Short mmCIF file of C-alpha atoms in Angstrom, two decimals:
data_model
loop_
_atom_site.label_atom_id
_atom_site.label_comp_id
_atom_site.label_asym_id
_atom_site.label_seq_id
_atom_site.Cartn_x
_atom_site.Cartn_y
_atom_site.Cartn_z
CA MET A 1 109.78 15.68 117.11
CA TYR A 2 107.34 17.82 118.88
CA ILE A 3 105.44 20.91 118.03
CA ILE A 4 107.85 24.00 118.35
CA HIS A 5 106.56 27.03 120.20
CA PRO A 6 108.90 29.82 118.91
CA SER A 7 109.40 33.03 120.77
CA LEU A 8 109.75 36.26 118.63
CA LYS A 9 113.56 35.89 118.66
CA GLU A 10 113.37 32.28 117.58
CA PHE A 11 110.83 33.10 114.85
CA LYS A 12 113.15 35.82 113.52
CA SER A 13 116.22 33.56 113.48
CA HIS A 14 114.61 30.24 112.34
CA ILE A 15 111.58 31.05 110.33
CA VAL A 16 111.41 34.58 108.85
CA ASP A 17 112.97 37.86 110.03
CA ILE A 18 109.79 39.91 110.25
CA GLU A 19 111.54 42.99 111.61
CA ASN A 20 114.44 43.31 109.07
CA ASN A 21 112.36 42.01 106.14
CA PRO A 22 108.80 42.95 106.92
CA ASP A 23 107.62 43.01 103.24
CA GLN A 24 109.64 40.04 101.90
CA TRP A 25 109.17 36.38 102.65
CA LYS A 26 112.51 34.68 103.00
CA TYR A 27 112.17 31.38 104.86
CA LEU A 28 115.22 30.63 106.91
CA GLY A 29 114.39 26.99 107.77
CA ASP A 30 116.12 23.89 106.44
CA LYS A 31 112.87 21.83 106.16
CA PRO A 32 109.37 22.89 105.17
CA CYS A 33 107.06 23.89 107.90
CA ILE A 34 103.51 24.59 109.01
CA ILE A 35 102.95 27.59 111.29
CA GLU A 36 99.71 27.54 113.32
CA PHE A 37 98.52 30.81 114.87
CA SER A 38 96.53 29.77 117.90
CA ALA A 39 95.33 30.91 121.34
CA THR A 40 94.75 29.22 124.55
CA TRP A 41 91.20 30.63 124.84
CA SER A 42 90.32 29.18 121.39
CA THR A 43 88.37 25.84 121.44
CA GLN A 44 89.33 25.35 117.85
CA SER A 45 92.97 25.61 118.67
CA THR A 46 92.50 23.17 121.48
CA GLU A 47 90.90 20.71 118.97
CA MET A 48 93.90 21.05 116.64
CA ALA A 49 96.54 20.41 119.25
CA PRO A 50 96.34 16.51 119.28
CA ILE A 51 96.19 16.37 115.61
CA LEU A 52 99.38 18.55 115.21
CA GLU A 53 101.05 16.47 117.77
CA GLU A 54 100.31 13.31 115.69
CA LEU A 55 101.47 15.01 112.55
CA ALA A 56 104.72 16.21 114.15
CA GLU A 57 105.44 12.55 115.13
CA GLU A 58 104.53 11.17 111.73
CA TYR A 59 106.47 13.74 109.67
CA ASN A 60 109.41 13.66 112.11
CA ASN A 61 112.65 14.93 110.32
CA LYS A 62 110.70 15.89 107.17
CA ILE A 63 108.93 19.05 108.32
CA TYR A 64 108.73 21.49 111.25
CA ILE A 65 105.40 22.29 112.94
CA TYR A 66 105.39 25.68 114.77
CA ARG A 67 102.60 26.89 117.06
CA VAL A 68 102.48 30.62 117.73
CA ASP A 69 100.27 31.77 120.55
CA ILE A 70 98.89 35.12 119.36
CA GLU A 71 98.72 36.47 122.96
CA GLN A 72 102.32 35.69 123.74
CA GLU A 73 103.81 36.66 120.36
CA GLU A 74 101.65 39.50 119.27
CA ALA A 75 104.31 40.99 116.89
CA VAL A 76 104.42 37.59 114.88
CA PHE A 77 100.65 37.26 114.28
CA LYS A 78 100.23 40.98 113.45
CA ALA A 79 103.06 40.72 110.78
CA PHE A 80 100.83 38.02 109.00
CA ASP A 81 97.47 39.83 109.28
CA VAL A 82 95.96 36.88 111.19
CA GLU A 83 92.30 37.65 111.96
CA ILE A 84 90.82 34.12 112.55
CA ILE A 85 92.16 31.42 114.95
CA PRO A 86 93.32 28.97 113.93
CA THR A 87 95.22 30.11 110.91
CA PHE A 88 97.90 27.91 109.25
CA LEU A 89 100.78 28.86 106.91
CA PHE A 90 102.11 26.04 104.87
CA CYS A 91 105.71 27.08 104.09
CA PRO A 92 107.66 25.25 101.41
CA LEU A 93 111.34 25.83 101.17
CA GLN A 94 111.56 27.89 98.08
CA GLU A 95 108.09 29.34 97.59
CA ALA A 96 105.76 31.83 99.30
CA PRO A 97 103.54 30.33 102.09
CA GLN A 98 99.97 29.33 101.60
CA LYS A 99 97.45 30.32 104.06
CA ALA A 100 94.54 28.19 105.35
CA VAL A 101 92.04 29.34 107.84
CA GLY A 102 89.91 27.23 110.17
CA VAL A 103 89.80 23.83 111.73
CA PHE A 104 91.06 20.98 109.52
CA SER A 105 90.95 17.14 109.82
CA LYS A 106 94.15 15.26 110.00
CA SER A 107 93.64 13.88 106.56
CA THR A 108 93.19 17.38 105.11
CA LEU A 109 96.39 18.64 106.86
CA LYS A 110 98.26 15.57 105.45
CA GLU A 111 97.12 16.36 102.04
CA GLY A 112 98.44 19.93 102.48
CA ILE A 113 101.72 18.60 103.83
CA GLU A 114 102.13 16.13 100.96
CA GLU A 115 101.17 18.39 98.17
CA ILE A 116 102.42 21.84 99.28
CA LEU A 117 105.41 20.99 101.58
CA LEU A 118 106.71 17.73 100.26
CA CYS A 119 105.64 18.26 96.66
CA GLN A 120 103.87 14.83 96.28
CA LYS A 121 100.43 14.45 94.79
CA THR A 122 98.21 12.20 97.04
#
């Protein structure tokens, strides 16, 4: 599995319909996910790319990892009040997402995946 770069149309059909349900989180995915809001000009986003690729490979078929470029998908990042890049949303299947802002180590992201998305205490 690789990092998924959803368009607005894909975001609305696979993650959450931000146009028809702007005030309600209703995750549409069949696996938990991480959404990273990034930008090509951000050195921090560039730092996170290889870590996210490794995690996508490690957690293949367990979670989705989405990467939303704020310049290409402005409607998506505005819907989530993203002010700092990178911002992550950890999205379990049946609960509201949890937001984390900043650059994180692989081990910290793995903790979040295990505890928030896969409900396993590390």
